[in-house]
Coordinates of C-alpha atoms and ligand atoms in Angstrom, one line a residue:
M18 CA -3.8 6.8 -24.0
T19 CA -7.0 4.9 -24.3
T20 CA -10.3 6.5 -23.6
T21 CA -12.9 3.8 -22.9
P22 CA -16.4 4.9 -23.8
N23 CA -17.5 1.7 -22.1
P24 CA -15.3 1.4 -19.1
G25 CA -16.4 -2.2 -18.5
I26 CA -12.8 -3.5 -18.4
F27 CA -12.2 -1.5 -15.2
A28 CA -15.7 -2.2 -13.8
S29 CA -15.0 -5.9 -14.1
L30 CA -12.4 -5.5 -11.3
L31 CA -15.4 -5.3 -9.0
D32 CA -16.8 -8.6 -10.3
P33 CA -16.5 -11.2 -7.5
A34 CA -15.5 -13.7 -10.3
Q35 CA -12.2 -11.9 -10.6
R36 CA -11.2 -12.4 -7.0
A37 CA -9.5 -15.8 -7.6
D38 CA -7.1 -14.4 -10.2
P39 CA -7.3 -10.8 -11.3
Y40 CA -3.9 -10.8 -13.0
P41 CA -5.1 -11.6 -16.6
L42 CA -7.5 -8.7 -16.3
Y43 CA -4.7 -6.4 -15.0
A44 CA -2.6 -7.5 -18.0
Q45 CA -5.4 -6.5 -20.4
I46 CA -5.8 -3.2 -18.7
R47 CA -2.0 -2.6 -18.7
E48 CA -1.8 -3.4 -22.4
Q49 CA -4.2 -0.6 -23.2
G50 CA -1.8 1.9 -21.6
P51 CA -3.1 4.7 -19.3
I52 CA -6.9 4.7 -19.5
R53 CA -9.4 7.6 -19.1
L54 CA -12.8 6.3 -18.1
G55 CA -15.1 7.7 -20.7
N56 CA -15.6 11.5 -20.2
T57 CA -15.0 11.3 -16.5
P58 CA -12.1 12.8 -14.7
V59 CA -10.9 9.4 -13.7
V60 CA -7.6 8.0 -15.0
V61 CA -6.3 4.4 -14.5
L62 CA -2.6 3.8 -14.5
S63 CA -1.2 0.3 -14.6
A64 CA 2.4 0.6 -16.0
Y65 CA 5.2 0.5 -13.5
R66 CA 6.8 3.6 -14.9
D67 CA 3.6 5.6 -14.7
C68 CA 2.6 4.5 -11.2
A69 CA 6.1 5.1 -9.8
A70 CA 6.2 8.6 -11.4
V71 CA 2.9 9.6 -9.9
L72 CA 3.6 8.1 -6.4
R73 CA 6.7 10.3 -6.3
D74 CA 5.0 13.4 -7.8
R75 CA 4.1 16.1 -5.2
A76 CA 1.3 17.3 -7.6
A77 CA -0.4 14.0 -6.8
S78 CA -2.4 14.7 -3.6
V79 CA -4.1 12.4 -1.1
E80 CA -6.5 15.1 0.0
R81 CA -9.9 14.4 -1.4
H82 CA -11.1 18.0 -1.6
H83 CA -8.8 18.5 -4.6
A84 CA -11.0 16.2 -6.7
S85 CA -13.1 17.8 -9.4
I86 CA -15.9 15.3 -8.8
P87 CA -17.4 14.8 -5.4
M88 CA -15.8 11.8 -3.7
G89 CA -18.7 9.8 -2.6
P90 CA -21.0 7.1 -3.9
T91 CA -22.3 9.0 -7.0
P92 CA -22.7 7.3 -10.3
V93 CA -19.2 7.9 -11.5
H94 CA -18.1 6.1 -8.4
D95 CA -19.8 3.1 -9.9
L96 CA -16.3 2.7 -11.3
A97 CA -13.8 4.5 -9.3
G98 CA -15.1 6.3 -6.3
T99 CA -14.1 5.8 -2.7
L100 CA -16.0 6.6 0.3
S101 CA -13.3 8.4 2.0
S102 CA -14.9 11.9 2.1
E103 CA -18.0 10.4 3.8
L104 CA -15.9 8.9 6.5
S105 CA -14.4 10.7 9.4
G106 CA -10.9 9.5 9.8
T107 CA -9.5 11.5 6.9
A108 CA -7.5 13.5 9.5
S109 CA -4.8 10.8 9.5
M110 CA -1.5 11.1 7.6
L111 CA -2.7 8.7 4.9
F112 CA -5.2 11.5 3.7
R113 CA -3.0 14.5 4.3
D114 CA -0.4 16.3 2.2
P115 CA 2.7 18.1 3.6
P116 CA 3.1 20.0 5.9
D117 CA 0.4 18.2 7.9
H118 CA 1.5 14.8 6.6
T119 CA 5.1 15.4 7.7
R120 CA 4.0 16.5 11.2
L121 CA 1.6 13.5 11.7
R122 CA 4.0 11.0 10.3
R123 CA 6.9 12.2 12.5
L124 CA 4.8 11.7 15.6
V125 CA 4.6 8.0 15.2
A126 CA 7.6 7.2 12.9
K127 CA 10.0 6.5 15.8
A128 CA 7.8 3.6 16.9
F129 CA 8.2 1.8 13.5
T130 CA 11.9 2.3 12.7
P131 CA 13.8 -1.0 11.7
T132 CA 15.8 -0.8 15.0
V133 CA 12.7 -0.4 17.3
V134 CA 10.9 -3.1 15.3
R135 CA 13.8 -5.6 15.6
G136 CA 13.3 -5.3 19.4
L137 CA 9.8 -6.8 18.9
E138 CA 11.1 -10.1 17.5
P139 CA 11.0 -12.1 20.7
R140 CA 7.4 -11.2 21.3
I141 CA 6.4 -11.8 17.7
T142 CA 8.1 -15.2 17.9
A143 CA 6.2 -16.0 21.1
I144 CA 2.9 -15.0 19.6
T145 CA 3.6 -17.1 16.5
D146 CA 4.6 -20.1 18.6
A147 CA 1.6 -19.8 20.8
A148 CA -0.7 -19.8 17.7
L149 CA 1.0 -22.9 16.4
D150 CA 0.8 -24.6 19.8
R151 CA -3.0 -24.0 19.8
A152 CA -3.3 -25.5 16.3
A153 CA -1.1 -28.5 17.4
E154 CA -3.4 -29.1 20.4
R155 CA -6.5 -29.0 18.2
G156 CA -4.9 -31.0 15.4
E157 CA -6.2 -28.5 12.9
L158 CA -4.6 -25.5 11.1
D159 CA -6.2 -22.8 9.0
L160 CA -3.3 -20.7 8.1
V161 CA -5.3 -17.5 7.9
Q162 CA -7.6 -17.8 10.9
D163 CA -5.1 -19.5 13.2
L164 CA -1.8 -17.7 12.3
A165 CA -1.8 -15.0 9.6
Y166 CA -4.6 -13.0 11.3
P167 CA -3.9 -13.5 15.1
L168 CA -0.3 -12.5 14.8
P169 CA -0.6 -8.9 13.3
I170 CA -3.8 -8.1 15.2
T171 CA -2.1 -9.1 18.5
V172 CA 1.1 -7.1 17.7
I173 CA -0.7 -3.9 16.7
C174 CA -3.1 -4.1 19.7
E175 CA -0.2 -4.5 22.1
L176 CA 1.8 -1.7 20.4
L177 CA -1.2 0.7 20.5
G178 CA -2.4 -0.3 23.9
V179 CA -5.8 -1.7 22.7
P180 CA -7.2 -4.5 24.8
L181 CA -7.1 -7.8 22.9
R182 CA -10.4 -8.8 24.4
D183 CA -12.1 -6.3 22.1
E184 CA -10.7 -8.1 19.1
P185 CA -14.0 -9.6 17.8
Q186 CA -15.6 -6.2 17.7
L187 CA -12.5 -4.6 16.1
R188 CA -12.5 -7.3 13.5
R189 CA -16.0 -6.6 12.4
W190 CA -15.4 -2.8 12.1
S191 CA -12.1 -3.4 10.4
T192 CA -13.4 -5.8 7.8
L193 CA -16.2 -3.3 6.9
L194 CA -13.8 -0.4 6.8
A195 CA -11.3 -2.2 4.6
R196 CA -14.1 -2.4 2.1
A197 CA -14.3 1.4 2.1
L198 CA -10.9 1.4 0.3
D199 CA -12.6 -0.2 -2.7
P200 CA -14.2 1.4 -5.7
V201 CA -17.8 1.2 -4.8
S202 CA -21.0 0.5 -6.7
A203 CA -23.8 3.1 -6.6
T204 CA -26.4 0.4 -6.9
T205 CA -28.9 0.1 -4.0
A206 CA -26.7 -2.6 -2.6
G207 CA -23.7 -0.3 -2.8
R208 CA -25.5 2.5 -1.0
T209 CA -26.6 0.1 1.8
E210 CA -23.1 -1.1 2.1
A211 CA -21.9 2.5 2.2
T212 CA -24.3 3.2 5.1
T213 CA -22.9 0.2 7.0
M214 CA -19.4 1.3 6.5
V215 CA -20.1 4.8 7.7
R216 CA -21.7 3.3 10.8
A217 CA -18.7 1.0 11.4
N218 CA -16.4 4.0 11.1
N219 CA -18.4 6.0 13.6
E220 CA -18.4 3.1 16.0
L221 CA -14.7 2.6 15.7
H222 CA -14.0 6.2 16.3
E223 CA -16.4 6.2 19.3
Y224 CA -14.5 3.2 20.6
F225 CA -11.2 5.1 20.4
E226 CA -12.8 8.1 22.1
Q227 CA -13.7 5.9 25.1
L228 CA -10.3 4.3 25.2
V229 CA -8.6 7.7 25.1
R230 CA -10.8 9.0 27.9
H231 CA -9.8 5.9 30.0
R232 CA -6.1 6.1 29.1
R233 CA -5.8 9.8 29.9
T234 CA -6.3 8.9 33.6
R235 CA -4.1 5.8 33.5
P236 CA -1.3 6.4 31.0
S237 CA 0.8 3.3 30.1
N238 CA 3.9 2.4 28.1
D239 CA 2.0 2.3 24.8
L240 CA 1.7 4.3 21.6
L241 CA -1.8 5.5 22.5
S242 CA -0.5 7.1 25.8
A243 CA 2.4 8.7 23.8
L244 CA -0.1 10.2 21.3
I245 CA -2.3 11.4 24.1
A246 CA 0.7 13.1 25.7
A247 CA 1.5 14.8 22.4
E248 CA -2.1 16.0 22.1
E249 CA -2.1 17.3 25.7
S250 CA 1.3 18.9 25.9
T251 CA 1.9 20.4 22.4
D252 CA 0.0 21.8 19.6
T253 CA 1.3 19.2 17.2
L254 CA -1.8 16.9 17.3
T255 CA -5.5 17.7 17.4
H256 CA -8.0 15.4 19.0
D257 CA -9.5 14.4 15.7
E258 CA -6.0 13.6 14.4
L259 CA -5.3 11.5 17.5
I260 CA -8.4 9.4 17.0
S261 CA -7.9 9.1 13.2
T262 CA -4.2 8.0 13.7
C263 CA -5.3 5.3 16.1
A264 CA -7.9 4.0 13.7
L265 CA -5.4 4.1 10.8
L266 CA -2.6 2.3 12.7
L267 CA -5.0 -0.4 13.9
I268 CA -6.4 -1.2 10.5
A269 CA -3.2 -0.7 8.4
G270 CA -1.3 -2.6 11.0
H271 CA -3.1 -5.9 10.5
E272 CA -5.4 -5.9 7.4
T273 CA -2.4 -6.0 5.1
T274 CA 0.1 -8.2 6.9
V275 CA -2.5 -11.0 7.3
N276 CA -2.6 -11.1 3.5
L277 CA 1.2 -11.0 3.1
I278 CA 1.6 -14.0 5.3
A279 CA -1.2 -15.9 3.7
N280 CA -0.3 -15.0 0.1
T281 CA 3.3 -16.0 0.7
A282 CA 2.3 -19.3 2.3
L283 CA -0.1 -19.9 -0.6
A284 CA 2.6 -19.3 -3.2
L285 CA 4.9 -21.8 -1.5
L286 CA 2.2 -24.5 -1.0
R287 CA 1.5 -24.6 -4.7
P288 CA 3.0 -27.6 -6.6
G289 CA 6.5 -26.8 -7.8
H290 CA 7.3 -24.4 -4.9
R291 CA 7.3 -26.7 -1.9
H292 CA 11.1 -27.0 -2.0
Q293 CA 11.2 -23.3 -1.4
L294 CA 9.0 -23.7 1.7
A295 CA 11.5 -26.3 3.0
D296 CA 14.4 -23.8 2.3
L297 CA 12.5 -21.2 4.3
G298 CA 12.8 -23.3 7.5
A299 CA 16.4 -24.3 6.8
A300 CA 17.8 -21.0 5.4
P301 CA 16.4 -17.9 7.1
A302 CA 18.3 -15.6 4.7
F303 CA 16.2 -16.9 1.9
T304 CA 13.0 -15.8 3.7
G305 CA 13.5 -12.1 3.0
A306 CA 13.8 -12.8 -0.8
V307 CA 10.6 -14.9 -0.7
I308 CA 8.7 -12.2 1.1
E309 CA 9.8 -9.5 -1.4
E310 CA 8.8 -11.7 -4.3
S311 CA 5.4 -12.3 -2.7
L312 CA 4.9 -8.6 -2.3
R313 CA 5.6 -8.2 -6.0
Y314 CA 3.7 -11.2 -7.2
D315 CA 0.5 -11.0 -5.1
P316 CA 0.6 -7.7 -3.2
P317 CA -1.7 -7.2 -0.2
V318 CA -2.6 -3.7 -1.5
Q319 CA -3.6 -3.9 -5.1
L320 CA -4.4 -0.3 -5.9
V321 CA -3.7 3.2 -4.5
P322 CA -5.6 6.5 -5.4
R323 CA -4.4 10.0 -5.8
I324 CA -6.0 13.3 -6.9
A325 CA -4.1 15.7 -9.3
R326 CA -3.9 19.0 -7.5
D327 CA -1.9 20.3 -10.5
A328 CA -1.7 19.0 -14.0
I329 CA 0.6 16.0 -14.4
T330 CA 2.1 15.0 -17.8
L331 CA 3.1 11.4 -18.3
P332 CA 4.5 10.0 -21.6
N333 CA 1.1 8.8 -22.8
I334 CA -1.5 10.8 -20.9
D335 CA -2.1 14.3 -19.7
I336 CA -3.7 14.4 -16.3
A337 CA -5.7 17.5 -15.5
T338 CA -6.1 19.3 -12.2
G339 CA -8.8 17.6 -10.2
D340 CA -8.6 14.2 -11.9
L341 CA -8.9 11.1 -9.8
I342 CA -5.9 8.8 -10.5
V343 CA -6.3 5.1 -9.7
M344 CA -2.9 3.3 -9.7
L345 CA -3.1 -0.5 -10.1
I346 CA 0.1 -1.3 -8.3
A347 CA -0.6 -5.0 -8.6
A348 CA -0.6 -4.6 -12.4
A349 CA 2.6 -2.5 -12.2
N350 CA 4.3 -5.2 -10.2
R351 CA 3.9 -7.5 -13.2
D352 CA 4.9 -5.0 -15.9
P353 CA 7.0 -7.0 -18.5
D354 CA 8.9 -3.8 -19.2
V355 CA 10.4 -4.1 -15.8
F356 CA 10.2 -7.8 -14.8
T357 CA 11.2 -10.7 -17.0
E358 CA 8.5 -13.3 -17.1
P359 CA 6.4 -11.3 -14.6
D360 CA 3.9 -14.1 -14.0
R361 CA 6.6 -16.4 -12.7
Y362 CA 7.1 -16.5 -8.9
D363 CA 10.9 -16.2 -8.6
P364 CA 12.4 -15.1 -5.2
A365 CA 15.8 -14.4 -6.9
R366 CA 14.5 -11.1 -8.5
G367 CA 15.2 -8.5 -5.8
D368 CA 12.7 -6.1 -4.3
R369 CA 11.8 -3.6 -7.0
H370 CA 8.1 -3.7 -6.3
L371 CA 5.5 -1.0 -5.5
A372 CA 3.7 -3.1 -2.8
F373 CA 4.5 -0.6 0.0
G374 CA 4.0 2.4 -2.3
L375 CA 6.8 5.0 -3.0
G376 CA 7.6 8.5 -2.0
Q377 CA 6.3 10.4 1.0
H378 CA 3.5 8.0 1.9
F379 CA 5.8 4.9 1.6
C380 CA 4.4 2.4 4.1
L381 CA 5.3 3.4 7.6
G382 CA 4.8 -0.2 8.8
A383 CA 7.0 -1.9 6.2
P384 CA 9.7 -3.0 8.7
L385 CA 7.1 -4.4 11.0
A386 CA 5.2 -6.2 8.2
R387 CA 8.4 -7.8 6.9
L388 CA 9.5 -8.9 10.4
E389 CA 6.1 -10.4 11.2
A390 CA 6.0 -12.3 7.9
T391 CA 9.6 -13.5 8.3
V392 CA 8.9 -14.9 11.8
A393 CA 5.5 -16.4 11.0
L394 CA 6.7 -18.1 7.8
T395 CA 10.0 -19.3 9.3
R396 CA 8.3 -20.8 12.4
F397 CA 5.6 -22.3 10.2
A398 CA 8.1 -23.9 7.9
R399 CA 10.2 -25.3 10.8
R400 CA 7.3 -26.6 12.9
V401 CA 4.6 -27.7 10.6
H402 CA 5.5 -31.0 8.9
N403 CA 4.2 -31.8 5.4
P404 CA 1.7 -29.0 5.1
R405 CA -0.7 -29.4 2.2
L406 CA -3.6 -27.2 1.0
A407 CA -6.8 -28.9 2.2
C408 CA -9.1 -27.1 -0.3
G409 CA -9.2 -27.1 -4.1
Q410 CA -10.6 -23.7 -4.6
I411 CA -9.2 -20.8 -2.6
A412 CA -11.9 -18.6 -1.1
Y413 CA -10.7 -15.0 -1.3
R414 CA -11.8 -12.1 1.0
E415 CA -14.4 -10.0 -0.9
H416 CA -12.2 -6.9 -0.9
V417 CA -10.8 -5.5 -4.2
T418 CA -8.1 -3.1 -2.9
L419 CA -6.8 -5.5 -0.3
R420 CA -6.2 -9.0 -1.5
G421 CA -5.8 -12.3 0.3
P422 CA -7.5 -15.6 1.0
A423 CA -10.3 -15.7 3.6
R424 CA -9.2 -19.2 4.7
L425 CA -6.4 -21.6 4.0
P426 CA -7.2 -24.9 5.7
L427 CA -4.2 -27.2 5.7
T428 CA -3.5 -30.9 6.3
F429 CA -0.1 -31.8 8.0
T430 CA 1.5 -34.8 9.6
S431 CA 2.5 -33.0 12.8
I432 CA 3.3 -29.7 14.4
A433 CA 6.7 -29.9 16.3
P434 CA 7.0 -28.3 19.7
A435 CA 8.5 -24.8 19.8
T436 CA 12.3 -24.8 20.4
R437 CA 14.6 -22.1 21.7
P438 CA 17.8 -21.4 19.8
D439 CA 19.5 -23.8 22.3
G440 CA 17.3 -26.6 21.0
H441 CA 15.1 -26.9 24.1
A442 CA 11.4 -26.8 24.0
E443 CA 9.8 -23.4 24.7
P444 CA 7.3 -23.3 27.6
A445 CA 3.8 -22.6 26.2
L446 CA 2.5 -19.1 26.8
Ligands
HEM504 C1 2.4 -6.3 4.0 C2 1.9 -5.4 4.8 C3 1.6 -4.0 4.3 C4 1.4 -3.5 3.0 C5 1.5 -4.3 1.7 C6 1.2 -2.1 3.2 C7 1.0 -1.2 2.1 C8 1.0 0.1 2.2 C9 0.9 1.0 1.1 C10 0.8 0.6 -0.4 C11 0.9 2.3 1.6 C12 0.9 3.6 0.8 C13 -0.5 4.1 0.5 C14 -0.5 5.3 -0.4 O1 0.5 5.6 -1.0 O2 -1.6 5.9 -0.5 C15 0.9 2.2 3.0 C16 0.9 3.3 3.9 C17 0.9 3.1 5.3 N1 1.0 1.9 6.0 FE1 1.2 0.1 5.3 N2 1.3 -1.8 4.5 C18 1.5 -2.9 5.2 C19 1.7 -3.0 6.6 C20 1.6 -2.0 7.5 C21 1.8 -2.1 8.9 C22 2.1 -3.4 9.7 C23 1.6 -0.9 9.4 C24 1.7 -0.6 10.9 C25 1.2 0.3 11.5 C26 1.3 0.0 8.3 C27 1.0 1.4 8.4 C28 0.9 2.3 7.3 C29 0.7 3.7 7.5 C30 0.6 4.4 8.8 C31 0.7 4.2 6.2 C32 0.5 5.7 5.8 C33 1.8 6.3 5.6 C34 1.8 7.7 5.1 O3 0.7 8.2 4.7 O4 2.8 8.4 5.2 N3 1.3 -0.7 7.1 N4 1.0 0.9 3.4

């Protein structure tokens, strides 16, 4: 174990200069082994073996009240805090241990099984094609703004029953709340930002309160109506849990998938990988392998926190009850003890990554994210001819926990019309 009296190495994760390529820094952190930040009850894990063990360990809680330090923007959180306790919304499954976690997850799990999700493929294809048609009409394509973002936000809004016309407002709240997953700075700027996040969270919750009031009187065939029915007819869902679940599904359902689509496209648009992009269009079976390798190589969620509610012993560190554990899953995904030449992008490796987590909080939306990415990238590869990056420097979103480009403007020679499996052009939506 390394104890860092000067925890600068971890603090540098917050440095905007790291956004373009945090992987050399992750490698430095990983080489030090498990790190305890000075005298604080904060532990940073970056080896695959350690992260996988803690993700599976029932002593590793997601409930913030187990923390021995207050979880808010206090000085120690300069390095490793999250705002979660300040925010309402912690009633969702993501912040609950069993038995509450089991009860809440079971309520929505059936909407996200691989079989149910497969049924969404025609709609996901139609949304993707409509997005590419709009880009073809304009003669311009920013892969993030025109495809990677509109697809998952449309899908999750339709599933939940959230009107898509409210998207601009939802986007603003969601962007701010995604920042609440980051370690925050206790500087004045950090505190101001914290206030903005708390306000955004309150506004999003008030938005869902209004939507629930409206939908109670006019139920529909959507997840929101199903959750309202569960709240009304049984004692398995409180009102607070209903609202928090909606907010979680909305944010988790798109903030991550946008990055998976964009990070994958980016990997394949880089010199040396364009043949793989061509194979994507020609050989759909190859697409799954490409997506799994992108999840390993450049995961949309870079770190995941836990609190030790009991002591946890790992080979090189003893974690005490109440310690905050920060798991750098993006570092674990490039652990040379598990992956040969981990910095090489190689779709032939298989899917042994931690990008969706592990154990009981394993991502509920993984089948949906995989399907959306498969459809988006396959249609992109088939329809967009000779795509090239139109920018030298990639502008990344400012988030630390969630990682993906803010924009990916492309040049291309043409965008082919959408075709049905029988080879005929699809009608535009
Ligand atoms: C590429 C896209 C995605 C990635 C990389 C991703 C990643 C993750 C990770 C790492 C976790 C575990 C967090 C933890 O252990 O603390 C998680 C949980 C979760 N994800 Fe995803 N996610 C993605 C897409 C989605 C989608 C499309 C949905 C759809 C609704 C979704 C819903 C959830 C939910 C509800 C949880 C909480 C599960 C639980 O606590 O039992 N995710 N996700």
